[in-house]
JSON list of C-alpha atoms in Angstrom, two decimals:
[
{"chain": "A", "resi": 1, "resn": "UNK", "atom": "CA", "xyz": [121.41, 120.48, 104.01]},
{"chain": "A", "resi": 2, "resn": "UNK", "atom": "CA", "xyz": [125.19, 118.04, 102.43]},
{"chain": "A", "resi": 3, "resn": "UNK", "atom": "CA", "xyz": [127.43, 118.98, 106.35]},
{"chain": "A", "resi": 4, "resn": "UNK", "atom": "CA", "xyz": [130.29, 120.90, 104.02]},
{"chain": "A", "resi": 5, "resn": "UNK", "atom": "CA", "xyz": [133.45, 118.59, 104.78]},
{"chain": "A", "resi": 6, "resn": "UNK", "atom": "CA", "xyz": [136.91, 120.63, 106.86]},
{"chain": "A", "resi": 7, "resn": "UNK", "atom": "CA", "xyz": [139.70, 119.75, 106.08]},
{"chain": "A", "resi": 8, "resn": "UNK", "atom": "CA", "xyz": [141.60, 118.94, 109.00]},
{"chain": "A", "resi": 9, "resn": "UNK", "atom": "CA", "xyz": [145.30, 120.36, 107.88]},
{"chain": "A", "resi": 10, "resn": "UNK", "atom": "CA", "xyz": [144.15, 123.19, 106.89]},
{"chain": "A", "resi": 11, "resn": "UNK", "atom": "CA", "xyz": [142.28, 123.93, 109.91]},
{"chain": "A", "resi": 12, "resn": "UNK", "atom": "CA", "xyz": [144.89, 122.40, 112.19]},
{"chain": "A", "resi": 13, "resn": "UNK", "atom": "CA", "xyz": [147.83, 122.00, 111.49]},
{"chain": "A", "resi": 14, "resn": "UNK", "atom": "CA", "xyz": [150.45, 124.81, 110.63]},
{"chain": "A", "resi": 15, "resn": "UNK", "atom": "CA", "xyz": [152.18, 123.38, 106.71]},
{"chain": "A", "resi": 16, "resn": "UNK", "atom": "CA", "xyz": [149.97, 125.76, 104.29]},
{"chain": "A", "resi": 17, "resn": "UNK", "atom": "CA", "xyz": [152.01, 129.03, 106.03]},
{"chain": "A", "resi": 18, "resn": "UNK", "atom": "CA", "xyz": [152.46, 132.04, 103.64]},
{"chain": "A", "resi": 19, "resn": "UNK", "atom": "CA", "xyz": [154.88, 134.33, 103.51]},
{"chain": "A", "resi": 20, "resn": "UNK", "atom": "CA", "xyz": [153.33, 138.37, 102.74]},
{"chain": "A", "resi": 21, "resn": "UNK", "atom": "CA", "xyz": [154.78, 141.52, 103.26]},
{"chain": "A", "resi": 22, "resn": "UNK", "atom": "CA", "xyz": [151.37, 143.34, 103.49]},
{"chain": "A", "resi": 23, "resn": "UNK", "atom": "CA", "xyz": [147.30, 141.85, 104.46]},
{"chain": "A", "resi": 24, "resn": "UNK", "atom": "CA", "xyz": [145.49, 139.98, 101.13]},
{"chain": "A", "resi": 25, "resn": "UNK", "atom": "CA", "xyz": [143.33, 142.17, 99.81]},
{"chain": "A", "resi": 26, "resn": "UNK", "atom": "CA", "xyz": [140.30, 140.09, 101.93]},
{"chain": "A", "resi": 27, "resn": "UNK", "atom": "CA", "xyz": [142.06, 140.88, 105.33]},
{"chain": "A", "resi": 28, "resn": "UNK", "atom": "CA", "xyz": [142.22, 145.15, 104.21]},
{"chain": "A", "resi": 29, "resn": "UNK", "atom": "CA", "xyz": [138.77, 144.94, 103.37]},
{"chain": "A", "resi": 30, "resn": "UNK", "atom": "CA", "xyz": [137.08, 143.06, 106.10]},
{"chain": "A", "resi": 31, "resn": "UNK", "atom": "CA", "xyz": [139.45, 145.75, 108.37]},
{"chain": "A", "resi": 32, "resn": "UNK", "atom": "CA", "xyz": [137.49, 149.24, 106.53]},
{"chain": "A", "resi": 33, "resn": "UNK", "atom": "CA", "xyz": [134.21, 147.14, 106.99]},
{"chain": "A", "resi": 34, "resn": "UNK", "atom": "CA", "xyz": [134.43, 146.92, 110.51]},
{"chain": "A", "resi": 35, "resn": "UNK", "atom": "CA", "xyz": [133.03, 148.59, 112.97]},
{"chain": "A", "resi": 36, "resn": "UNK", "atom": "CA", "xyz": [133.94, 146.34, 115.91]},
{"chain": "A", "resi": 37, "resn": "UNK", "atom": "CA", "xyz": [136.42, 143.65, 116.26]},
{"chain": "A", "resi": 38, "resn": "UNK", "atom": "CA", "xyz": [136.75, 140.79, 119.79]},
{"chain": "A", "resi": 39, "resn": "UNK", "atom": "CA", "xyz": [140.07, 141.52, 121.19]},
{"chain": "A", "resi": 40, "resn": "UNK", "atom": "CA", "xyz": [140.87, 138.40, 122.95]},
{"chain": "A", "resi": 41, "resn": "UNK", "atom": "CA", "xyz": [144.34, 138.85, 125.62]},
{"chain": "A", "resi": 42, "resn": "UNK", "atom": "CA", "xyz": [145.41, 135.60, 128.70]},
{"chain": "A", "resi": 43, "resn": "UNK", "atom": "CA", "xyz": [146.66, 136.00, 131.95]},
{"chain": "A", "resi": 44, "resn": "UNK", "atom": "CA", "xyz": [147.09, 132.64, 134.66]},
{"chain": "A", "resi": 45, "resn": "UNK", "atom": "CA", "xyz": [145.14, 131.05, 131.60]},
{"chain": "A", "resi": 46, "resn": "UNK", "atom": "CA", "xyz": [141.96, 133.05, 131.41]},
{"chain": "A", "resi": 47, "resn": "UNK", "atom": "CA", "xyz": [141.32, 134.36, 128.48]},
{"chain": "A", "resi": 48, "resn": "UNK", "atom": "CA", "xyz": [139.37, 137.10, 128.20]},
{"chain": "A", "resi": 49, "resn": "UNK", "atom": "CA", "xyz": [137.93, 139.00, 124.90]},
{"chain": "A", "resi": 50, "resn": "UNK", "atom": "CA", "xyz": [136.17, 142.25, 124.52]},
{"chain": "A", "resi": 51, "resn": "UNK", "atom": "CA", "xyz": [134.51, 144.12, 122.12]},
{"chain": "A", "resi": 52, "resn": "UNK", "atom": "CA", "xyz": [136.46, 147.14, 120.76]},
{"chain": "A", "resi": 53, "resn": "UNK", "atom": "CA", "xyz": [136.14, 150.16, 118.64]},
{"chain": "A", "resi": 54, "resn": "UNK", "atom": "CA", "xyz": [139.40, 150.43, 116.06]},
{"chain": "A", "resi": 55, "resn": "UNK", "atom": "CA", "xyz": [141.33, 152.30, 113.92]},
{"chain": "A", "resi": 56, "resn": "UNK", "atom": "CA", "xyz": [143.70, 149.64, 110.96]},
{"chain": "A", "resi": 57, "resn": "UNK", "atom": "CA", "xyz": [146.35, 151.83, 109.61]},
{"chain": "A", "resi": 58, "resn": "UNK", "atom": "CA", "xyz": [148.67, 150.14, 107.28]},
{"chain": "A", "resi": 59, "resn": "UNK", "atom": "CA", "xyz": [151.73, 152.12, 107.15]},
{"chain": "A", "resi": 60, "resn": "UNK", "atom": "CA", "xyz": [152.65, 155.09, 109.25]},
{"chain": "A", "resi": 61, "resn": "UNK", "atom": "CA", "xyz": [156.21, 157.07, 109.77]},
{"chain": "A", "resi": 62, "resn": "UNK", "atom": "CA", "xyz": [156.37, 155.19, 113.42]},
{"chain": "A", "resi": 63, "resn": "UNK", "atom": "CA", "xyz": [155.86, 152.00, 111.50]},
{"chain": "A", "resi": 64, "resn": "UNK", "atom": "CA", "xyz": [155.97, 151.40, 108.34]},
{"chain": "A", "resi": 65, "resn": "UNK", "atom": "CA", "xyz": [153.83, 147.68, 109.28]},
{"chain": "A", "resi": 66, "resn": "UNK", "atom": "CA", "xyz": [150.39, 147.94, 109.34]},
{"chain": "A", "resi": 67, "resn": "UNK", "atom": "CA", "xyz": [149.40, 148.32, 112.74]},
{"chain": "A", "resi": 68, "resn": "UNK", "atom": "CA", "xyz": [145.38, 148.49, 114.86]},
{"chain": "A", "resi": 69, "resn": "UNK", "atom": "CA", "xyz": [145.62, 150.80, 116.97]},
{"chain": "A", "resi": 70, "resn": "UNK", "atom": "CA", "xyz": [142.45, 150.64, 119.85]},
{"chain": "A", "resi": 71, "resn": "UNK", "atom": "CA", "xyz": [142.68, 152.71, 123.24]},
{"chain": "A", "resi": 72, "resn": "UNK", "atom": "CA", "xyz": [141.03, 151.63, 126.59]},
{"chain": "A", "resi": 73, "resn": "UNK", "atom": "CA", "xyz": [141.31, 152.33, 129.71]},
{"chain": "A", "resi": 74, "resn": "UNK", "atom": "CA", "xyz": [144.24, 151.85, 132.37]},
{"chain": "A", "resi": 75, "resn": "UNK", "atom": "CA", "xyz": [141.84, 149.73, 135.38]},
{"chain": "A", "resi": 76, "resn": "UNK", "atom": "CA", "xyz": [140.65, 147.30, 132.76]},
{"chain": "A", "resi": 77, "resn": "UNK", "atom": "CA", "xyz": [141.15, 143.95, 132.74]},
{"chain": "A", "resi": 78, "resn": "UNK", "atom": "CA", "xyz": [142.23, 143.71, 129.60]},
{"chain": "A", "resi": 79, "resn": "UNK", "atom": "CA", "xyz": [145.18, 146.31, 130.22]},
{"chain": "A", "resi": 80, "resn": "UNK", "atom": "CA", "xyz": [146.52, 144.41, 133.56]},
{"chain": "A", "resi": 81, "resn": "UNK", "atom": "CA", "xyz": [146.23, 141.17, 130.44]},
{"chain": "A", "resi": 82, "resn": "UNK", "atom": "CA", "xyz": [148.26, 143.19, 127.97]},
{"chain": "A", "resi": 83, "resn": "UNK", "atom": "CA", "xyz": [151.02, 143.95, 130.40]},
{"chain": "A", "resi": 84, "resn": "UNK", "atom": "CA", "xyz": [151.83, 141.17, 131.91]},
{"chain": "A", "resi": 85, "resn": "UNK", "atom": "CA", "xyz": [150.59, 139.36, 128.42]},
{"chain": "A", "resi": 86, "resn": "UNK", "atom": "CA", "xyz": [151.25, 141.37, 125.48]},
{"chain": "A", "resi": 87, "resn": "UNK", "atom": "CA", "xyz": [150.18, 138.59, 122.62]},
{"chain": "A", "resi": 88, "resn": "UNK", "atom": "CA", "xyz": [145.99, 139.04, 121.80]},
{"chain": "A", "resi": 89, "resn": "UNK", "atom": "CA", "xyz": [144.04, 137.14, 119.64]},
{"chain": "A", "resi": 90, "resn": "UNK", "atom": "CA", "xyz": [142.14, 139.24, 117.08]},
{"chain": "A", "resi": 91, "resn": "UNK", "atom": "CA", "xyz": [138.90, 138.50, 115.61]},
{"chain": "A", "resi": 92, "resn": "UNK", "atom": "CA", "xyz": [136.81, 140.88, 113.06]},
{"chain": "A", "resi": 93, "resn": "UNK", "atom": "CA", "xyz": [134.03, 140.60, 110.02]},
{"chain": "A", "resi": 94, "resn": "UNK", "atom": "CA", "xyz": [131.82, 142.08, 108.58]},
{"chain": "A", "resi": 95, "resn": "UNK", "atom": "CA", "xyz": [129.05, 140.29, 108.02]},
{"chain": "A", "resi": 96, "resn": "UNK", "atom": "CA", "xyz": [126.12, 140.95, 109.64]},
{"chain": "A", "resi": 97, "resn": "UNK", "atom": "CA", "xyz": [124.93, 138.84, 113.08]},
{"chain": "A", "resi": 98, "resn": "UNK", "atom": "CA", "xyz": [121.79, 139.96, 113.45]},
{"chain": "A", "resi": 99, "resn": "UNK", "atom": "CA", "xyz": [120.19, 135.51, 114.44]},
{"chain": "A", "resi": 100, "resn": "UNK", "atom": "CA", "xyz": [117.38, 135.55, 111.41]},
{"chain": "A", "resi": 101, "resn": "UNK", "atom": "CA", "xyz": [114.25, 133.38, 112.63]},
{"chain": "A", "resi": 102, "resn": "UNK", "atom": "CA", "xyz": [114.42, 130.07, 112.51]},
{"chain": "A", "resi": 103, "resn": "UNK", "atom": "CA", "xyz": [110.96, 127.75, 113.39]},
{"chain": "A", "resi": 104, "resn": "UNK", "atom": "CA", "xyz": [110.22, 126.50, 117.00]},
{"chain": "A", "resi": 105, "resn": "UNK", "atom": "CA", "xyz": [112.20, 129.58, 118.50]},
{"chain": "A", "resi": 106, "resn": "UNK", "atom": "CA", "xyz": [110.61, 132.01, 119.87]},
{"chain": "A", "resi": 107, "resn": "UNK", "atom": "CA", "xyz": [111.63, 135.45, 120.39]},
{"chain": "A", "resi": 108, "resn": "UNK", "atom": "CA", "xyz": [112.76, 136.67, 124.16]},
{"chain": "A", "resi": 109, "resn": "UNK", "atom": "CA", "xyz": [111.57, 140.35, 123.76]},
{"chain": "A", "resi": 110, "resn": "UNK", "atom": "CA", "xyz": [113.30, 143.72, 121.73]},
{"chain": "A", "resi": 111, "resn": "UNK", "atom": "CA", "xyz": [113.42, 141.84, 118.11]},
{"chain": "A", "resi": 112, "resn": "UNK", "atom": "CA", "xyz": [109.86, 142.27, 115.58]},
{"chain": "A", "resi": 113, "resn": "UNK", "atom": "CA", "xyz": [109.62, 139.05, 113.69]},
{"chain": "A", "resi": 114, "resn": "UNK", "atom": "CA", "xyz": [109.24, 138.43, 110.18]},
{"chain": "A", "resi": 115, "resn": "UNK", "atom": "CA", "xyz": [105.13, 139.43, 109.71]},
{"chain": "A", "resi": 116, "resn": "UNK", "atom": "CA", "xyz": [106.36, 142.68, 111.40]},
{"chain": "A", "resi": 117, "resn": "UNK", "atom": "CA", "xyz": [110.00, 143.90, 110.17]},
{"chain": "A", "resi": 118, "resn": "UNK", "atom": "CA", "xyz": [110.32, 146.91, 107.54]},
{"chain": "A", "resi": 119, "resn": "UNK", "atom": "CA", "xyz": [112.06, 145.72, 104.54]},
{"chain": "A", "resi": 120, "resn": "UNK", "atom": "CA", "xyz": [114.61, 147.34, 104.94]},
{"chain": "A", "resi": 121, "resn": "UNK", "atom": "CA", "xyz": [115.46, 145.04, 108.28]},
{"chain": "A", "resi": 122, "resn": "UNK", "atom": "CA", "xyz": [114.76, 142.30, 105.64]},
{"chain": "A", "resi": 123, "resn": "UNK", "atom": "CA", "xyz": [116.86, 143.49, 103.25]},
{"chain": "A", "resi": 124, "resn": "UNK", "atom": "CA", "xyz": [119.74, 143.80, 106.42]},
{"chain": "A", "resi": 125, "resn": "UNK", "atom": "CA", "xyz": [119.17, 140.69, 107.68]},
{"chain": "A", "resi": 126, "resn": "UNK", "atom": "CA", "xyz": [119.75, 139.02, 104.25]},
{"chain": "A", "resi": 127, "resn": "UNK", "atom": "CA", "xyz": [122.81, 140.75, 103.67]},
{"chain": "A", "resi": 128, "resn": "UNK", "atom": "CA", "xyz": [124.50, 137.59, 105.63]},
{"chain": "A", "resi": 129, "resn": "UNK", "atom": "CA", "xyz": [123.76, 135.29, 102.51]},
{"chain": "A", "resi": 130, "resn": "UNK", "atom": "CA", "xyz": [125.81, 137.91, 100.36]},
{"chain": "A", "resi": 131, "resn": "UNK", "atom": "CA", "xyz": [128.48, 139.06, 102.64]},
{"chain": "A", "resi": 132, "resn": "UNK", "atom": "CA", "xyz": [129.58, 142.36, 101.82]},
{"chain": "A", "resi": 133, "resn": "UNK", "atom": "CA", "xyz": [133.92, 140.21, 102.97]},
{"chain": "A", "resi": 134, "resn": "UNK", "atom": "CA", "xyz": [132.47, 136.60, 103.27]},
{"chain": "A", "resi": 135, "resn": "UNK", "atom": "CA", "xyz": [135.34, 136.11, 105.12]},
{"chain": "A", "resi": 136, "resn": "UNK", "atom": "CA", "xyz": [136.43, 136.26, 109.32]},
{"chain": "A", "resi": 137, "resn": "UNK", "atom": "CA", "xyz": [139.89, 136.98, 110.29]},
{"chain": "A", "resi": 138, "resn": "UNK", "atom": "CA", "xyz": [141.38, 135.78, 113.06]},
{"chain": "A", "resi": 139, "resn": "UNK", "atom": "CA", "xyz": [144.82, 138.40, 113.80]},
{"chain": "A", "resi": 140, "resn": "UNK", "atom": "CA", "xyz": [147.90, 137.00, 116.46]},
{"chain": "A", "resi": 141, "resn": "UNK", "atom": "CA", "xyz": [150.40, 138.97, 117.30]},
{"chain": "A", "resi": 142, "resn": "UNK", "atom": "CA", "xyz": [151.91, 142.06, 119.81]},
{"chain": "A", "resi": 143, "resn": "UNK", "atom": "CA", "xyz": [150.55, 144.44, 122.13]},
{"chain": "A", "resi": 144, "resn": "UNK", "atom": "CA", "xyz": [152.08, 147.56, 123.21]},
{"chain": "A", "resi": 145, "resn": "UNK", "atom": "CA", "xyz": [150.98, 149.97, 125.51]},
{"chain": "A", "resi": 146, "resn": "UNK", "atom": "CA", "xyz": [152.04, 153.43, 123.44]},
{"chain": "A", "resi": 147, "resn": "UNK", "atom": "CA", "xyz": [154.03, 156.11, 125.25]},
{"chain": "A", "resi": 148, "resn": "UNK", "atom": "CA", "xyz": [152.16, 158.88, 127.16]},
{"chain": "A", "resi": 149, "resn": "UNK", "atom": "CA", "xyz": [152.51, 161.73, 126.16]},
{"chain": "A", "resi": 150, "resn": "UNK", "atom": "CA", "xyz": [154.65, 161.12, 123.01]},
{"chain": "A", "resi": 151, "resn": "UNK", "atom": "CA", "xyz": [154.04, 162.37, 120.00]},
{"chain": "A", "resi": 152, "resn": "UNK", "atom": "CA", "xyz": [153.60, 158.92, 118.64]},
{"chain": "A", "resi": 153, "resn": "UNK", "atom": "CA", "xyz": [150.66, 158.85, 120.77]},
{"chain": "A", "resi": 154, "resn": "UNK", "atom": "CA", "xyz": [149.15, 162.21, 119.55]},
{"chain": "A", "resi": 155, "resn": "UNK", "atom": "CA", "xyz": [149.32, 160.51, 116.19]},
{"chain": "A", "resi": 156, "resn": "UNK", "atom": "CA", "xyz": [147.48, 157.61, 116.82]},
{"chain": "A", "resi": 157, "resn": "UNK", "atom": "CA", "xyz": [144.88, 159.25, 119.96]},
{"chain": "A", "resi": 158, "resn": "UNK", "atom": "CA", "xyz": [144.20, 161.93, 116.15]},
{"chain": "A", "resi": 159, "resn": "UNK", "atom": "CA", "xyz": [143.86, 158.89, 113.97]},
{"chain": "A", "resi": 160, "resn": "UNK", "atom": "CA", "xyz": [142.34, 156.50, 115.82]},
{"chain": "A", "resi": 161, "resn": "UNK", "atom": "CA", "xyz": [139.53, 159.88, 117.32]},
{"chain": "A", "resi": 162, "resn": "UNK", "atom": "CA", "xyz": [139.18, 160.23, 113.56]},
{"chain": "A", "resi": 163, "resn": "UNK", "atom": "CA", "xyz": [138.55, 156.95, 112.42]},
{"chain": "A", "resi": 164, "resn": "UNK", "atom": "CA", "xyz": [135.44, 156.46, 115.26]},
{"chain": "A", "resi": 165, "resn": "UNK", "atom": "CA", "xyz": [133.92, 160.02, 114.27]},
{"chain": "A", "resi": 166, "resn": "UNK", "atom": "CA", "xyz": [130.36, 159.22, 112.90]},
{"chain": "A", "resi": 167, "resn": "UNK", "atom": "CA", "xyz": [127.42, 161.21, 111.81]},
{"chain": "A", "resi": 168, "resn": "UNK", "atom": "CA", "xyz": [124.34, 161.22, 113.47]},
{"chain": "A", "resi": 169, "resn": "UNK", "atom": "CA", "xyz": [123.28, 157.90, 111.29]},
{"chain": "A", "resi": 170, "resn": "UNK", "atom": "CA", "xyz": [125.82, 155.90, 111.96]},
{"chain": "A", "resi": 171, "resn": "UNK", "atom": "CA", "xyz": [125.96, 157.30, 115.91]},
{"chain": "A", "resi": 172, "resn": "UNK", "atom": "CA", "xyz": [125.65, 154.87, 118.86]},
{"chain": "A", "resi": 173, "resn": "UNK", "atom": "CA", "xyz": [123.17, 156.38, 120.98]},
{"chain": "A", "resi": 174, "resn": "UNK", "atom": "CA", "xyz": [124.08, 155.90, 124.43]},
{"chain": "A", "resi": 175, "resn": "UNK", "atom": "CA", "xyz": [127.17, 155.20, 123.69]},
{"chain": "A", "resi": 176, "resn": "UNK", "atom": "CA", "xyz": [124.99, 151.41, 123.65]},
{"chain": "A", "resi": 177, "resn": "UNK", "atom": "CA", "xyz": [126.99, 148.27, 124.64]},
{"chain": "A", "resi": 178, "resn": "UNK", "atom": "CA", "xyz": [129.91, 150.39, 125.70]},
{"chain": "A", "resi": 179, "resn": "UNK", "atom": "CA", "xyz": [127.95, 152.23, 128.87]},
{"chain": "A", "resi": 180, "resn": "UNK", "atom": "CA", "xyz": [126.17, 149.76, 130.76]},
{"chain": "A", "resi": 181, "resn": "UNK", "atom": "CA", "xyz": [123.02, 150.47, 128.28]},
{"chain": "A", "resi": 182, "resn": "UNK", "atom": "CA", "xyz": [122.40, 154.19, 130.05]},
{"chain": "A", "resi": 183, "resn": "UNK", "atom": "CA", "xyz": [121.23, 156.81, 127.71]},
{"chain": "A", "resi": 184, "resn": "UNK", "atom": "CA", "xyz": [123.42, 160.48, 128.05]},
{"chain": "A", "resi": 185, "resn": "UNK", "atom": "CA", "xyz": [121.68, 163.17, 126.27]},
{"chain": "A", "resi": 186, "resn": "UNK", "atom": "CA", "xyz": [122.68, 164.68, 122.50]},
{"chain": "A", "resi": 187, "resn": "UNK", "atom": "CA", "xyz": [125.49, 161.33, 122.87]},
{"chain": "A", "resi": 188, "resn": "UNK", "atom": "CA", "xyz": [126.40, 159.74, 119.60]},
{"chain": "A", "resi": 189, "resn": "UNK", "atom": "CA", "xyz": [129.02, 158.91, 119.51]},
{"chain": "A", "resi": 190, "resn": "UNK", "atom": "CA", "xyz": [129.20, 155.17, 120.52]},
{"chain": "A", "resi": 191, "resn": "UNK", "atom": "CA", "xyz": [131.47, 156.63, 123.71]},
{"chain": "A", "resi": 192, "resn": "UNK", "atom": "CA", "xyz": [134.14, 157.68, 121.36]},
{"chain": "A", "resi": 193, "resn": "UNK", "atom": "CA", "xyz": [134.73, 160.97, 124.02]},
{"chain": "A", "resi": 194, "resn": "UNK", "atom": "CA", "xyz": [134.66, 158.13, 126.77]},
{"chain": "A", "resi": 195, "resn": "UNK", "atom": "CA", "xyz": [137.04, 155.33, 125.05]},
{"chain": "A", "resi": 196, "resn": "UNK", "atom": "CA", "xyz": [138.62, 157.14, 122.81]},
{"chain": "A", "resi": 197, "resn": "UNK", "atom": "CA", "xyz": [139.38, 160.40, 123.12]},
{"chain": "A", "resi": 198, "resn": "UNK", "atom": "CA", "xyz": [139.70, 160.51, 127.00]},
{"chain": "A", "resi": 199, "resn": "UNK", "atom": "CA", "xyz": [142.19, 162.03, 128.75]},
{"chain": "A", "resi": 200, "resn": "UNK", "atom": "CA", "xyz": [142.96, 159.07, 130.78]},
{"chain": "A", "resi": 201, "resn": "UNK", "atom": "CA", "xyz": [143.03, 156.43, 128.44]},
{"chain": "A", "resi": 202, "resn": "UNK", "atom": "CA", "xyz": [145.83, 154.43, 127.09]},
{"chain": "A", "resi": 203, "resn": "UNK", "atom": "CA", "xyz": [146.71, 153.96, 123.25]},
{"chain": "A", "resi": 204, "resn": "UNK", "atom": "CA", "xyz": [147.94, 150.15, 122.17]},
{"chain": "A", "resi": 205, "resn": "UNK", "atom": "CA", "xyz": [149.18, 150.04, 119.23]},
{"chain": "A", "resi": 206, "resn": "UNK", "atom": "CA", "xyz": [149.15, 145.82, 117.58]},
{"chain": "A", "resi": 207, "resn": "UNK", "atom": "CA", "xyz": [152.30, 144.45, 115.89]},
{"chain": "A", "resi": 208, "resn": "UNK", "atom": "CA", "xyz": [150.56, 141.86, 113.30]},
{"chain": "A", "resi": 209, "resn": "UNK", "atom": "CA", "xyz": [152.18, 138.24, 113.21]},
{"chain": "A", "resi": 210, "resn": "UNK", "atom": "CA", "xyz": [149.77, 136.68, 111.38]},
{"chain": "A", "resi": 211, "resn": "UNK", "atom": "CA", "xyz": [146.55, 135.89, 109.87]},
{"chain": "A", "resi": 212, "resn": "UNK", "atom": "CA", "xyz": [144.39, 133.20, 109.09]},
{"chain": "A", "resi": 213, "resn": "UNK", "atom": "CA", "xyz": [141.06, 134.01, 107.44]},
{"chain": "A", "resi": 214, "resn": "UNK", "atom": "CA", "xyz": [137.68, 131.77, 107.04]},
{"chain": "A", "resi": 215, "resn": "UNK", "atom": "CA", "xyz": [135.12, 131.56, 104.84]},
{"chain": "A", "resi": 216, "resn": "UNK", "atom": "CA", "xyz": [131.72, 131.00, 104.91]},
{"chain": "A", "resi": 217, "resn": "UNK", "atom": "CA", "xyz": [132.61, 127.29, 102.91]},
{"chain": "A", "resi": 218, "resn": "UNK", "atom": "CA", "xyz": [134.96, 126.13, 105.28]},
{"chain": "A", "resi": 219, "resn": "UNK", "atom": "CA", "xyz": [138.37, 127.21, 103.61]},
{"chain": "A", "resi": 220, "resn": "UNK", "atom": "CA", "xyz": [141.01, 128.11, 105.26]},
{"chain": "A", "resi": 221, "resn": "UNK", "atom": "CA", "xyz": [144.07, 129.90, 104.23]},
{"chain": "A", "resi": 222, "resn": "UNK", "atom": "CA", "xyz": [147.37, 130.96, 106.37]},
{"chain": "A", "resi": 223, "resn": "UNK", "atom": "CA", "xyz": [149.38, 133.84, 105.94]},
{"chain": "A", "resi": 224, "resn": "UNK", "atom": "CA", "xyz": [152.35, 135.19, 108.18]},
{"chain": "A", "resi": 225, "resn": "UNK", "atom": "CA", "xyz": [153.88, 139.19, 107.23]},
{"chain": "A", "resi": 226, "resn": "UNK", "atom": "CA", "xyz": [157.03, 139.74, 107.58]},
{"chain": "A", "resi": 227, "resn": "UNK", "atom": "CA", "xyz": [159.18, 143.49, 106.99]},
{"chain": "A", "resi": 228, "resn": "UNK", "atom": "CA", "xyz": [160.24, 144.29, 103.48]},
{"chain": "A", "resi": 229, "resn": "UNK", "atom": "CA", "xyz": [163.62, 142.21, 101.02]},
{"chain": "A", "resi": 230, "resn": "UNK", "atom": "CA", "xyz": [162.55, 138.96, 104.20]},
{"chain": "A", "resi": 231, "resn": "UNK", "atom": "CA", "xyz": [163.59, 135.70, 102.41]},
{"chain": "A", "resi": 232, "resn": "UNK", "atom": "CA", "xyz": [160.33, 134.31, 101.54]},
{"chain": "A", "resi": 233, "resn": "UNK", "atom": "CA", "xyz": [160.75, 130.84, 99.23]},
{"chain": "A", "resi": 234, "resn": "UNK", "atom": "CA", "xyz": [159.03, 130.06, 96.32]},
{"chain": "A", "resi": 235, "resn": "UNK", "atom": "CA", "xyz": [156.03, 132.14, 95.30]},
{"chain": "A", "resi": 236, "resn": "UNK", "atom": "CA", "xyz": [155.79, 133.79, 98.84]},
{"chain": "A", "resi": 237, "resn": "UNK", "atom": "CA", "xyz": [155.88, 130.18, 100.26]},
{"chain": "A", "resi": 238, "resn": "UNK", "atom": "CA", "xyz": [158.70, 128.51, 102.75]}
]
């Protein structure tokens, strides 16, 4: 298989950013399709990554620009990091990420071999070849802890709760990865009651500053989100 060349200037440089007043459709599609994102925080040169439920809100009475809503335990490492350094990076994609079998690789258990997979399992594993969105998006922004007890907090919490309420087929039994693998009888909400609806959790808003998308061919595109009416040069490029 021929190696796909990467454009170093586009990938590592900073010369092709487009100024936009709304998120590109591919990014919106990616945010609406995915269920989780990776949140990267950093303090004292020590990065930290968390897998998060999230809600994308295009605009509201509290922000004319799109924001991403998450909730967190107030004593968590990411919360402490956000207080000290509100600059964050998010990675979101809606590709199926289950690793397919490869020659010479012995499975460690937990996943059936190709000969034992159902047709549905095979279909899901092959979805990567016709990726739902075909991109991943890295989103840089600034995080804000919404004031406790405010109308704004209540609004964003209710939106986040509604967006993370799933039926029995869409739930994660026992809270899955968010409960340390412990099963709780009757809980199929992906930890929603604990991590979204709990009274002690803090509501986080991420105000989007810029976006980088990458596709499976190595193509890279960059955008900077600016308020409506900001000077954008010719064809959105400064």
